[in-house]
mmCIF file of C-alpha atoms in Angstrom:
data_model
loop_
_atom_site.group_PDB
_atom_site.id
_atom_site.type_symbol
_atom_site.label_atom_id
_atom_site.label_comp_id
_atom_site.label_asym_id
_atom_site.label_seq_id
_atom_site.Cartn_x
_atom_site.Cartn_y
_atom_site.Cartn_z
ATOM 1 C CA MET A 13 5.221 8.500 13.647
ATOM 2 C CA LEU A 14 2.763 5.655 14.159
ATOM 3 C CA ILE A 15 -0.130 8.062 13.810
ATOM 4 C CA GLU A 16 1.323 9.411 10.575
ATOM 5 C CA MET A 17 1.763 5.907 9.184
ATOM 6 C CA ALA A 18 -1.778 4.959 10.139
ATOM 7 C CA PHE A 19 -3.544 7.956 8.641
ATOM 8 C CA PHE A 20 -1.322 9.209 5.805
ATOM 9 C CA LEU A 21 -0.386 7.545 2.530
ATOM 10 C CA THR A 22 1.970 8.569 -0.265
ATOM 11 C CA PRO A 23 0.758 7.811 -3.808
ATOM 12 C CA HIS A 24 3.383 7.228 -6.474
ATOM 13 C CA PRO A 25 3.457 10.310 -8.754
ATOM 14 C CA SER A 26 3.822 8.410 -12.030
ATOM 15 C CA ALA A 27 1.010 5.997 -11.130
ATOM 16 C CA VAL A 28 -1.522 8.750 -10.522
ATOM 17 C CA ALA A 29 -0.578 10.553 -13.724
ATOM 18 C CA LYS A 30 -0.627 7.399 -15.870
ATOM 19 C CA ILE A 31 -4.012 6.276 -14.583
ATOM 20 C CA ARG A 32 -5.509 9.743 -15.001
ATOM 21 C CA LYS A 33 -4.322 9.957 -18.605
ATOM 22 C CA ALA A 34 -5.591 6.449 -19.330
ATOM 23 C CA ARG A 35 -8.976 7.571 -18.026
ATOM 24 C CA LEU A 36 -8.759 10.580 -20.382
ATOM 25 C CA MET A 37 -9.312 12.892 -17.414
ATOM 26 C CA SER A 38 -7.774 16.280 -16.748
ATOM 27 C CA GLN A 39 -6.275 17.133 -13.378
ATOM 28 C CA GLU A 40 -9.213 19.464 -12.832
ATOM 29 C CA ALA A 41 -11.691 16.652 -13.499
ATOM 30 C CA VAL A 42 -9.981 14.367 -10.984
ATOM 31 C CA ALA A 43 -9.927 17.139 -8.392
ATOM 32 C CA ILE A 44 -13.633 17.833 -8.861
ATOM 33 C CA GLU A 45 -14.581 14.147 -8.787
ATOM 34 C CA ALA A 46 -12.434 13.503 -5.704
ATOM 35 C CA ASN A 47 -13.556 16.743 -4.031
ATOM 36 C CA VAL A 48 -9.981 17.805 -3.291
ATOM 37 C CA PRO A 49 -8.095 20.995 -4.218
ATOM 38 C CA LEU A 50 -6.558 21.026 -7.694
ATOM 39 C CA ALA A 51 -3.212 21.848 -6.090
ATOM 40 C CA ILE A 52 -3.241 18.465 -4.336
ATOM 41 C CA ILE A 53 -3.600 16.569 -7.623
ATOM 42 C CA GLU A 54 -0.845 18.664 -9.175
ATOM 43 C CA GLN A 55 1.443 18.002 -6.205
ATOM 44 C CA ILE A 56 0.944 14.234 -5.990
ATOM 45 C CA GLU A 57 1.657 13.921 -9.725
ATOM 46 C CA THR A 58 4.855 15.944 -9.387
ATOM 47 C CA ALA A 59 6.582 14.443 -6.354
ATOM 48 C CA PRO A 60 5.885 12.021 -3.492
ATOM 49 C CA LYS A 61 3.422 13.691 -1.146
ATOM 50 C CA ALA A 62 1.724 12.228 1.913
ATOM 51 C CA ILE A 63 -2.036 12.673 1.882
ATOM 52 C CA SER A 64 -4.710 11.452 4.248
ATOM 53 C CA LYS A 65 -6.066 7.949 3.849
ATOM 54 C CA ARG A 66 -9.497 9.442 3.240
ATOM 55 C CA MET A 67 -8.127 11.651 0.465
ATOM 56 C CA ALA A 68 -6.312 8.685 -1.107
ATOM 57 C CA PHE A 69 -9.577 6.751 -1.240
ATOM 58 C CA SER A 70 -11.275 9.771 -2.823
ATOM 59 C CA VAL A 71 -8.614 9.976 -5.541
ATOM 60 C CA ALA A 72 -8.880 6.226 -6.194
ATOM 61 C CA LYS A 73 -12.653 6.574 -6.374
ATOM 62 C CA SER A 74 -12.397 9.416 -8.880
ATOM 63 C CA LEU A 75 -10.092 7.310 -11.067
ATOM 64 C CA ALA A 76 -12.185 4.154 -10.497
ATOM 65 C CA VAL A 77 -9.233 1.898 -9.709
ATOM 66 C CA PRO A 78 -8.223 -0.332 -6.798
ATOM 67 C CA ILE A 79 -6.537 1.896 -4.248
ATOM 68 C CA GLN A 80 -3.359 -0.211 -4.472
ATOM 69 C CA SER A 81 -2.871 1.091 -8.009
ATOM 70 C CA LEU A 82 -1.965 4.518 -6.651
ATOM 71 C CA PHE A 83 1.176 3.193 -4.973
ATOM 72 C CA SER A 84 2.790 1.126 -7.730
ATOM 73 C CA ASP A 85 5.778 2.503 -9.607
ATOM 74 C CA ASP A 86 5.174 0.159 -12.544
ATOM 75 C CA VAL A 87 1.379 0.164 -12.774
ATOM 76 C CA GLU A 88 0.192 -1.083 -16.168
ATOM 77 C CA VAL A 89 -2.649 1.002 -17.512
ATOM 78 C CA ASP A 90 -4.483 1.429 -20.778
ATOM 79 C CA THR A 91 -7.640 3.141 -21.949
ATOM 80 C CA ASN A 92 -9.669 0.061 -21.084
ATOM 81 C CA ILE A 93 -9.042 -0.250 -17.346
ATOM 82 C CA PRO A 94 -12.071 -1.892 -15.732
ATOM 83 C CA ASP A 95 -14.154 0.451 -13.619
ATOM 84 C CA PHE A 96 -13.351 -0.894 -10.161
ATOM 85 C CA ARG A 97 -15.971 0.922 -8.129
ATOM 86 C CA THR A 98 -18.032 -1.257 -5.847
ATOM 87 C CA ALA A 99 -21.061 -0.807 -3.597
ATOM 88 C CA GLY A 100 -21.549 2.765 -2.456
ATOM 89 C CA ASN A 101 -19.388 3.918 -5.383
ATOM 90 C CA ARG A 102 -16.258 3.201 -3.324
ATOM 91 C CA PRO A 103 -12.980 2.076 -4.885
ATOM 92 C CA ALA A 104 -12.358 -1.640 -4.693
ATOM 93 C CA VAL A 105 -9.476 -2.869 -2.559
ATOM 94 C CA LEU A 106 -8.332 -6.005 -4.334
ATOM 95 C CA THR A 107 -6.235 -8.767 -2.850
ATOM 96 C CA SER A 108 -3.070 -9.896 -4.583
ATOM 97 C CA SER A 109 -5.103 -12.802 -5.956
ATOM 98 C CA GLY A 110 -7.640 -10.442 -7.518
ATOM 99 C CA LEU A 111 -4.934 -8.257 -9.002
ATOM 100 C CA ALA A 112 -3.225 -11.353 -10.421
ATOM 101 C CA ARG A 113 -6.432 -12.455 -12.186
ATOM 102 C CA LEU A 114 -6.843 -8.968 -13.585
ATOM 103 C CA ALA A 115 -3.269 -8.942 -14.879
ATOM 104 C CA ARG A 116 -3.569 -12.414 -16.414
ATOM 105 C CA THR A 117 -6.831 -11.556 -18.141
ATOM 106 C CA ARG A 118 -5.328 -8.428 -19.641
ATOM 107 C CA SER A 119 -2.235 -10.335 -20.772
ATOM 108 C CA ILE A 120 -4.502 -12.809 -22.578
ATOM 109 C CA THR A 121 -6.294 -10.052 -24.495
ATOM 110 C CA ASN A 122 -2.961 -8.476 -25.426
ATOM 111 C CA TYR A 123 -1.532 -11.808 -26.539
ATOM 112 C CA LEU A 124 -4.523 -12.757 -28.672
ATOM 113 C CA ALA A 125 -4.361 -9.430 -30.497
ATOM 114 C CA ASP A 126 -1.247 -10.783 -32.204
ATOM 115 C CA GLY A 127 -1.493 -11.773 -35.848
ATOM 116 C CA ALA A 128 -0.898 -15.422 -34.948
ATOM 117 C CA PHE A 129 -4.603 -15.800 -34.200
ATOM 118 C CA ASP A 130 -7.606 -15.705 -36.491
ATOM 119 C CA GLN A 131 -9.088 -12.286 -35.812
ATOM 120 C CA ASP A 132 -12.217 -13.153 -37.792
ATOM 121 C CA ALA A 133 -13.122 -15.618 -35.036
ATOM 122 C CA ARG A 134 -13.606 -12.888 -32.436
ATOM 123 C CA PHE A 135 -17.011 -11.519 -31.480
ATOM 124 C CA GLN A 136 -18.028 -8.943 -34.061
ATOM 125 C CA ASN A 137 -20.494 -6.904 -31.999
ATOM 126 C CA VAL A 138 -18.131 -5.345 -29.464
ATOM 127 C CA GLY A 139 -19.176 -1.752 -28.873
ATOM 128 C CA THR A 140 -22.165 -1.844 -31.225
ATOM 129 C CA VAL A 141 -24.687 -0.935 -28.512
ATOM 130 C CA LYS A 142 -24.977 2.432 -26.807
ATOM 131 C CA VAL A 143 -25.895 2.640 -23.140
ATOM 132 C CA GLY A 144 -29.632 3.269 -23.122
ATOM 133 C CA ASP A 145 -30.356 1.320 -26.319
ATOM 134 C CA THR A 146 -32.183 -1.337 -24.345
ATOM 135 C CA ASP A 147 -34.048 -3.013 -27.196
ATOM 136 C CA ARG A 148 -30.920 -3.649 -29.258
ATOM 137 C CA ALA A 149 -28.985 -4.860 -26.227
ATOM 138 C CA ILE A 150 -31.752 -7.284 -25.259
ATOM 139 C CA SER A 151 -31.971 -8.529 -28.840
ATOM 140 C CA LEU A 152 -28.227 -9.230 -29.044
ATOM 141 C CA ILE A 153 -27.889 -10.868 -25.628
ATOM 142 C CA SER A 154 -31.015 -12.963 -26.211
ATOM 143 C CA THR A 155 -29.361 -14.563 -29.243
ATOM 144 C CA LEU A 156 -26.521 -15.695 -26.957
ATOM 145 C CA TYR A 157 -28.644 -16.842 -24.005
ATOM 146 C CA ARG A 158 -29.331 -20.594 -23.832
ATOM 147 C CA PRO A 159 -31.871 -21.354 -21.084
ATOM 148 C CA VAL A 160 -32.146 -25.001 -20.060
ATOM 149 C CA ARG A 161 -35.506 -25.796 -18.501
ATOM 150 C CA SER A 162 -36.717 -28.633 -16.334
ATOM 151 C CA SER A 163 -39.916 -30.546 -17.035
ATOM 152 C CA SER A 164 -41.777 -27.987 -14.906
ATOM 153 C CA GLY A 165 -40.572 -25.140 -17.108
ATOM 154 C CA ALA A 166 -38.206 -23.694 -14.507
ATOM 155 C CA VAL A 167 -34.768 -22.589 -15.688
ATOM 156 C CA ASN A 168 -31.853 -24.666 -14.405
ATOM 157 C CA PRO A 169 -29.202 -21.979 -13.745
ATOM 158 C CA GLN A 170 -26.251 -24.365 -13.573
ATOM 159 C CA ASP A 171 -26.957 -26.018 -16.924
ATOM 160 C CA THR A 172 -27.964 -22.671 -18.416
ATOM 161 C CA PHE A 173 -24.670 -21.110 -17.334
ATOM 162 C CA ARG A 174 -22.777 -23.945 -18.994
ATOM 163 C CA GLU A 175 -24.701 -23.747 -22.272
ATOM 164 C CA THR A 176 -24.706 -19.946 -22.398
ATOM 165 C CA ARG A 177 -20.965 -19.939 -21.820
ATOM 166 C CA VAL A 178 -20.518 -22.275 -24.792
ATOM 167 C CA SER A 179 -22.772 -19.993 -26.839
ATOM 168 C CA LEU A 180 -20.666 -16.953 -25.948
ATOM 169 C CA GLU A 181 -17.448 -18.771 -26.781
ATOM 170 C CA SER A 182 -18.867 -20.047 -30.065
ATOM 171 C CA SER A 183 -19.488 -16.390 -30.906
ATOM 172 C CA GLY A 184 -15.903 -15.393 -30.118
ATOM 173 C CA ILE A 185 -16.085 -14.270 -26.479
ATOM 174 C CA ILE A 186 -13.590 -15.947 -24.147
ATOM 175 C CA VAL A 187 -15.040 -16.783 -20.722
ATOM 176 C CA LEU A 188 -12.719 -17.499 -17.797
ATOM 177 C CA CYS A 189 -13.851 -18.590 -14.339
ATOM 178 C CA ASP A 190 -11.931 -18.855 -11.095
ATOM 179 C CA ARG A 191 -12.281 -18.404 -7.361
ATOM 180 C CA VAL A 192 -11.007 -15.082 -6.018
ATOM 181 C CA GLY A 193 -11.498 -13.910 -2.451
ATOM 182 C CA ASP A 194 -12.567 -10.408 -3.483
ATOM 183 C CA ALA A 195 -16.002 -8.817 -3.337
ATOM 184 C CA PHE A 196 -16.474 -8.396 -7.093
ATOM 185 C CA ARG A 197 -18.437 -10.954 -9.101
ATOM 186 C CA GLY A 198 -16.852 -10.471 -12.482
ATOM 187 C CA PHE A 199 -15.249 -8.115 -14.968
ATOM 188 C CA CYS A 200 -14.433 -8.013 -18.643
ATOM 189 C CA TYR A 201 -12.120 -6.515 -21.211
ATOM 190 C CA ALA A 202 -13.917 -5.501 -24.375
ATOM 191 C CA MET A 203 -12.117 -3.364 -26.921
ATOM 192 C CA PRO A 204 -12.660 -3.126 -30.671
ATOM 193 C CA ARG A 205 -10.203 -5.244 -32.666
ATOM 194 C CA GLU A 206 -9.443 -7.450 -29.644
ATOM 195 C CA PHE A 207 -10.899 -10.706 -28.395
ATOM 196 C CA PRO A 208 -13.303 -9.827 -25.577
ATOM 197 C CA VAL A 209 -12.643 -11.712 -22.355
ATOM 198 C CA ILE A 210 -15.140 -12.171 -19.521
ATOM 199 C CA PHE A 211 -13.961 -13.225 -16.077
ATOM 200 C CA VAL A 212 -16.478 -14.672 -13.601
ATOM 201 C CA ASN A 213 -15.482 -14.912 -9.957
ATOM 202 C CA THR A 214 -17.032 -18.191 -8.804
ATOM 203 C CA SER A 215 -16.130 -17.763 -5.141
ATOM 204 C CA GLY A 216 -19.238 -17.737 -2.963
ATOM 205 C CA GLN A 217 -21.679 -17.461 -5.849
ATOM 206 C CA ARG A 218 -24.617 -19.749 -6.355
ATOM 207 C CA PRO A 219 -25.379 -20.886 -9.938
ATOM 208 C CA ALA A 220 -28.120 -18.268 -10.408
ATOM 209 C CA THR A 221 -25.765 -15.484 -9.376
ATOM 210 C CA LYS A 222 -22.997 -16.706 -11.679
ATOM 211 C CA LEU A 223 -25.456 -16.856 -14.566
ATOM 212 C CA PHE A 224 -26.575 -13.286 -13.970
ATOM 213 C CA THR A 225 -22.944 -12.151 -13.733
ATOM 214 C CA LEU A 226 -22.164 -13.851 -17.047
ATOM 215 C CA LEU A 227 -24.989 -12.039 -18.833
ATOM 216 C CA HIS A 228 -24.156 -8.758 -17.099
ATOM 217 C CA GLU A 229 -20.611 -8.948 -18.440
ATOM 218 C CA ALA A 230 -21.900 -9.926 -21.886
ATOM 219 C CA VAL A 231 -23.784 -6.615 -21.930
ATOM 220 C CA HIS A 232 -20.494 -4.880 -21.132
ATOM 221 C CA VAL A 233 -19.034 -6.597 -24.193
ATOM 222 C CA VAL A 234 -21.709 -5.367 -26.610
ATOM 223 C CA THR A 235 -21.409 -1.846 -25.188
ATOM 224 C CA GLY A 236 -17.629 -2.035 -25.548
ATOM 225 C CA SER A 237 -17.162 -0.989 -21.939
ATOM 226 C CA THR A 238 -15.341 -2.515 -19.030
ATOM 227 C CA GLY A 239 -16.667 -2.739 -15.529
ATOM 228 C CA ILE A 240 -16.853 -4.754 -12.374
ATOM 229 C CA SER A 241 -20.013 -6.675 -11.593
ATOM 230 C CA ASP A 242 -21.444 -5.718 -8.220
ATOM 231 C CA PRO A 243 -25.252 -5.918 -7.938
ATOM 232 C CA SER A 244 -25.270 -3.399 -5.095
ATOM 233 C CA ILE A 245 -24.326 -0.610 -7.506
ATOM 234 C CA LEU A 246 -27.572 1.216 -8.166
ATOM 235 C CA ASN A 247 -26.305 4.731 -8.931
ATOM 236 C CA ASN A 248 -23.995 3.968 -11.855
ATOM 237 C CA ARG A 249 -25.778 4.356 -15.205
ATOM 238 C CA LEU A 250 -23.656 1.813 -17.070
ATOM 239 C CA GLU A 251 -23.905 -0.834 -14.350
ATOM 240 C CA ARG A 252 -27.641 -0.308 -13.981
ATOM 241 C CA PHE A 253 -28.016 -0.669 -17.745
ATOM 242 C CA CYS A 254 -26.072 -3.943 -17.753
ATOM 243 C CA ASN A 255 -28.131 -5.212 -14.826
ATOM 244 C CA SER A 256 -31.449 -4.260 -16.414
ATOM 245 C CA VAL A 257 -30.613 -5.858 -19.772
ATOM 246 C CA ALA A 258 -29.398 -9.078 -18.138
ATOM 247 C CA ALA A 259 -32.577 -9.174 -16.049
ATOM 248 C CA ALA A 260 -34.786 -8.543 -19.080
ATOM 249 C CA VAL A 261 -33.179 -11.419 -20.983
ATOM 250 C CA MET A 262 -33.465 -13.845 -18.080
ATOM 251 C CA MET A 263 -36.910 -12.652 -16.986
ATOM 252 C CA PRO A 264 -38.911 -11.535 -20.062
ATOM 253 C CA SER A 265 -41.561 -8.995 -19.126
ATOM 254 C CA ALA A 266 -44.741 -10.813 -20.161
ATOM 255 C CA GLU A 267 -43.670 -14.185 -18.780
ATOM 256 C CA PHE A 268 -42.359 -12.622 -15.581
ATOM 257 C CA GLN A 269 -45.508 -10.602 -14.906
ATOM 258 C CA ALA A 270 -47.711 -13.609 -15.581
ATOM 259 C CA TYR A 271 -45.796 -15.694 -13.056
ATOM 260 C CA TYR A 272 -45.697 -12.815 -10.572
ATOM 261 C CA SER A 273 -49.497 -12.706 -10.579
ATOM 262 C CA ARG A 274 -49.433 -16.246 -9.179
ATOM 263 C CA VAL A 275 -47.225 -15.364 -6.213
ATOM 264 C CA LYS A 276 -48.051 -11.711 -5.544
ATOM 265 C CA ASN A 277 -50.128 -12.483 -2.461
ATOM 266 C CA ARG A 278 -47.228 -14.172 -0.699
ATOM 267 C CA ASP A 279 -44.827 -12.326 1.563
ATOM 268 C CA VAL A 280 -42.026 -10.635 -0.383
ATOM 269 C CA ARG A 281 -39.306 -13.143 0.468
ATOM 270 C CA SER A 282 -41.456 -16.116 -0.485
ATOM 271 C CA ALA A 283 -42.485 -14.412 -3.732
ATOM 272 C CA VAL A 284 -38.859 -13.656 -4.621
ATOM 273 C CA ASP A 285 -37.786 -17.210 -3.805
ATOM 274 C CA SER A 286 -40.433 -18.637 -6.128
ATOM 275 C CA LEU A 287 -39.689 -16.210 -8.966
ATOM 276 C CA SER A 288 -35.958 -16.802 -8.584
ATOM 277 C CA ARG A 289 -36.387 -20.571 -8.885
ATOM 278 C CA GLN A 290 -38.659 -20.249 -11.916
ATOM 279 C CA PHE A 291 -36.359 -17.995 -13.940
ATOM 280 C CA GLY A 292 -32.994 -19.177 -12.632
ATOM 281 C CA ALA A 293 -32.091 -15.625 -11.607
ATOM 282 C CA SER A 294 -30.466 -14.387 -8.422
ATOM 283 C CA LYS A 295 -32.831 -13.231 -5.701
ATOM 284 C CA GLN A 296 -31.497 -9.706 -5.765
ATOM 285 C CA ALA A 297 -31.924 -9.420 -9.538
ATOM 286 C CA THR A 298 -35.421 -10.868 -9.217
ATOM 287 C CA ALA A 299 -36.479 -8.337 -6.588
ATOM 288 C CA LEU A 300 -35.073 -5.504 -8.698
ATOM 289 C CA ARG A 301 -36.954 -6.798 -11.738
ATOM 290 C CA VAL A 302 -40.295 -6.399 -9.947
ATOM 291 C CA THR A 303 -39.467 -2.774 -9.211
ATOM 292 C CA ASP A 304 -37.962 -2.016 -12.636
ATOM 293 C CA LEU A 305 -41.071 -3.295 -14.417
ATOM 294 C CA GLY A 306 -43.195 -0.892 -12.387
ATOM 295 C CA ILE A 307 -45.153 -3.720 -10.778
ATOM 296 C CA ASP A 308 -44.388 -2.409 -7.298
ATOM 297 C CA ALA A 309 -42.103 0.600 -6.926
ATOM 298 C CA GLU A 310 -41.324 -0.301 -3.310
ATOM 299 C CA PHE A 311 -40.833 -4.036 -3.819
ATOM 300 C CA TYR A 312 -37.028 -4.078 -3.834
ATOM 301 C CA ALA A 313 -36.892 -1.894 -0.739
ATOM 302 C CA LYS A 314 -39.391 -4.147 1.031
ATOM 303 C CA TRP A 315 -37.455 -7.268 0.057
ATOM 304 C CA SER A 316 -34.163 -5.762 1.245
ATOM 305 C CA ALA A 317 -35.765 -4.744 4.533
ATOM 306 C CA SER A 318 -37.099 -8.276 5.035
ATOM 307 C CA LEU A 319 -33.637 -9.840 5.035
ATOM 308 C CA PRO A 320 -31.946 -10.685 8.336
ATOM 309 C CA ALA A 321 -30.009 -7.662 9.549
ATOM 310 C CA LYS A 322 -26.826 -9.667 10.051
ATOM 311 C CA VAL A 323 -26.830 -10.998 6.478
ATOM 312 C CA PRO A 324 -26.082 -8.384 3.774
ATOM 313 C CA PRO A 325 -28.237 -8.764 0.627
ATOM 314 C CA ILE A 326 -25.195 -9.688 -1.467
ATOM 315 C CA GLN A 327 -24.566 -12.668 0.798
ATOM 316 C CA GLU A 328 -28.166 -13.808 1.018
ATOM 317 C CA GLU A 329 -28.087 -15.549 -2.324
ATOM 318 C CA ASP A 330 -24.629 -17.039 -1.873
ATOM 319 C CA GLU A 331 -25.562 -19.553 0.809
ATOM 320 C CA ASP A 332 -25.449 -23.302 0.301
ATOM 321 C CA GLU A 333 -23.389 -23.200 -2.864
ATOM 322 C CA SER A 334 -22.205 -26.648 -3.840
ATOM 323 C CA ASP A 335 -18.622 -26.850 -4.961
ATOM 324 C CA GLY A 336 -18.439 -28.461 -8.364
ATOM 325 C CA GLY A 337 -14.674 -28.279 -8.460
ATOM 326 C CA GLY A 338 -12.097 -31.005 -8.716
ATOM 327 C CA GLY A 339 -8.566 -31.457 -9.897
ATOM 328 C CA GLY A 340 -9.160 -33.137 -13.252
ATOM 329 C CA ILE A 341 -9.817 -32.008 -16.787
ATOM 330 C CA SER A 342 -13.326 -30.851 -15.862
ATOM 331 C CA SER A 343 -11.999 -28.299 -13.392
ATOM 332 C CA GLN A 344 -9.619 -26.899 -16.017
ATOM 333 C CA ILE A 345 -12.453 -26.635 -18.533
ATOM 334 C CA ALA A 346 -14.445 -24.818 -15.856
ATOM 335 C CA ARG A 347 -11.569 -22.354 -15.439
ATOM 336 C CA PHE A 348 -10.509 -21.755 -19.039
ATOM 337 C CA GLY A 349 -13.534 -22.756 -21.094
ATOM 338 C CA TYR A 350 -13.088 -24.155 -24.596
ATOM 339 C CA LEU A 351 -12.300 -21.207 -26.838
ATOM 340 C CA LEU A 352 -8.945 -20.121 -25.395
ATOM 341 C CA PRO A 353 -7.407 -23.649 -25.338
ATOM 342 C CA ASN A 354 -8.809 -24.260 -28.823
ATOM 343 C CA MET A 355 -7.175 -21.100 -30.165
ATOM 344 C CA LEU A 356 -3.874 -21.815 -28.439
ATOM 345 C CA ILE A 357 -3.576 -25.386 -29.686
ATOM 346 C CA GLY A 358 -4.458 -24.236 -33.203
ATOM 347 C CA ALA A 359 -1.680 -21.657 -33.080
ATOM 348 C CA VAL A 360 0.761 -24.263 -31.735
ATOM 349 C CA LYS A 361 -0.094 -26.696 -34.550
ATOM 350 C CA SER A 362 0.409 -23.986 -37.158
ATOM 351 C CA LYS A 363 3.722 -23.127 -35.460
ATOM 352 C CA ALA A 364 2.579 -19.550 -34.939
ATOM 353 C CA ILE A 365 3.391 -19.923 -31.235
ATOM 354 C CA SER A 366 5.341 -22.454 -29.190
ATOM 355 C CA GLN A 367 3.996 -24.914 -26.645
ATOM 356 C CA TYR A 368 5.851 -22.928 -24.020
ATOM 357 C CA ASP A 369 3.904 -19.800 -24.985
ATOM 358 C CA ALA A 370 0.643 -21.673 -24.455
ATOM 359 C CA TYR A 371 1.867 -23.001 -21.112
ATOM 360 C CA ARG A 372 3.044 -19.580 -19.965
ATOM 361 C CA LEU A 373 -0.369 -18.085 -20.661
ATOM 362 C CA THR A 374 -2.395 -20.768 -18.864
ATOM 363 C CA ASN A 375 -0.012 -22.797 -16.667
ATOM 364 C CA LEU A 376 -1.539 -25.880 -18.289
ATOM 365 C CA LYS A 377 0.472 -28.763 -19.700
ATOM 366 C CA PRO A 378 0.371 -29.060 -23.507
ATOM 367 C CA SER A 379 -1.395 -32.418 -23.177
ATOM 368 C CA THR A 380 -4.116 -30.818 -21.035
ATOM 369 C CA ILE A 381 -4.606 -27.948 -23.479
ATOM 370 C CA SER A 382 -4.839 -30.462 -26.329
ATOM 371 C CA GLN A 383 -7.397 -32.538 -24.464
ATOM 372 C CA ILE A 384 -9.571 -29.503 -23.716
ATOM 373 C CA ALA A 385 -9.266 -28.308 -27.308
ATOM 374 C CA GLU A 386 -10.347 -31.708 -28.618
ATOM 375 C CA ILE A 387 -13.451 -31.662 -26.433
ATOM 376 C CA GLY A 388 -14.032 -28.007 -27.245
ATOM 377 C CA ALA A 389 -13.936 -28.537 -31.000
ATOM 378 C CA ASN A 390 -17.138 -30.556 -30.696
ATOM 379 C CA ARG A 391 -18.792 -28.256 -28.167
ATOM 380 C CA LEU A 392 -18.002 -25.119 -30.160
ATOM 381 C CA GLY A 393 -19.069 -26.700 -33.432
ATOM 382 C CA GLN A 394 -15.644 -26.331 -35.013
#
């Protein structure tokens, strides 16, 4: 019995069927993607059936959802479920904290779709870029990017993140930030006729990494696609596109190549460190940029190989992060930004929603929401 419990799992039939339909996939497509017999998919959608743990992971991978989703009898799904595949194209296993952030973010997008809010204020370019249309994507994201440079010309990633976030929110994209003990760096919901919402996981990320995540998710918004930000994903066309556009905006080709010529004779780690500091980009994104521009096809591989074996590349750039948190109004602004509180307090004042509704959505006191909104009105130019 213990062996059976350890190696066999029983997905909930309705959960598998609901997720599959939300993904617009046939049973045959799931079976092919998961590399399991069609009969297995038919059986687990019909009645409770124990399958191997390995097979359960394969089904979750094919549906691109956290594996926990397969076992919930009340799983909430829609056609815009984020693609929760992580490094190695494996399904993410989210903690309860991660799932809670996902649920709250989706509830915010659903709530703001109500007629109580000014729909003209939302970002108007959701889904206007096709994957592969690099020039248009770079053009759109560049208009939202707000680099803040030091006297030496180097980009300050912390200040740039702050100003770019304000730019995104001024354009009608809500940006939420919070610490979640899961491996993903961010995700977004971006559907036509809804307010797009970006979530950045600030746990264990240095400023440069958070900035790259923010731009990566902004590319998801303009493509009208959801996804989870994990820089180790190299074999997913959408994720690679988002990564390459974010990198191109942060590290423009001509400027990047000119600076690279100054450091190319250094060892790869030293060169990446210098480039990363100059452009305010994460080290991993910087190393990939060298390869993507065709400067050195083997550069990323050489940089990865140069890292200490006991430190995975995704952790390399997360060291020595300073915690800019705190319990006051600043920490709440860091979590919720300006746009969401501004919209909520406006709806409360117009009596379109109650103060309790605003509290229920954010867990913030009305006075706190009002204070953030007052500050935000100036920052957002409203």
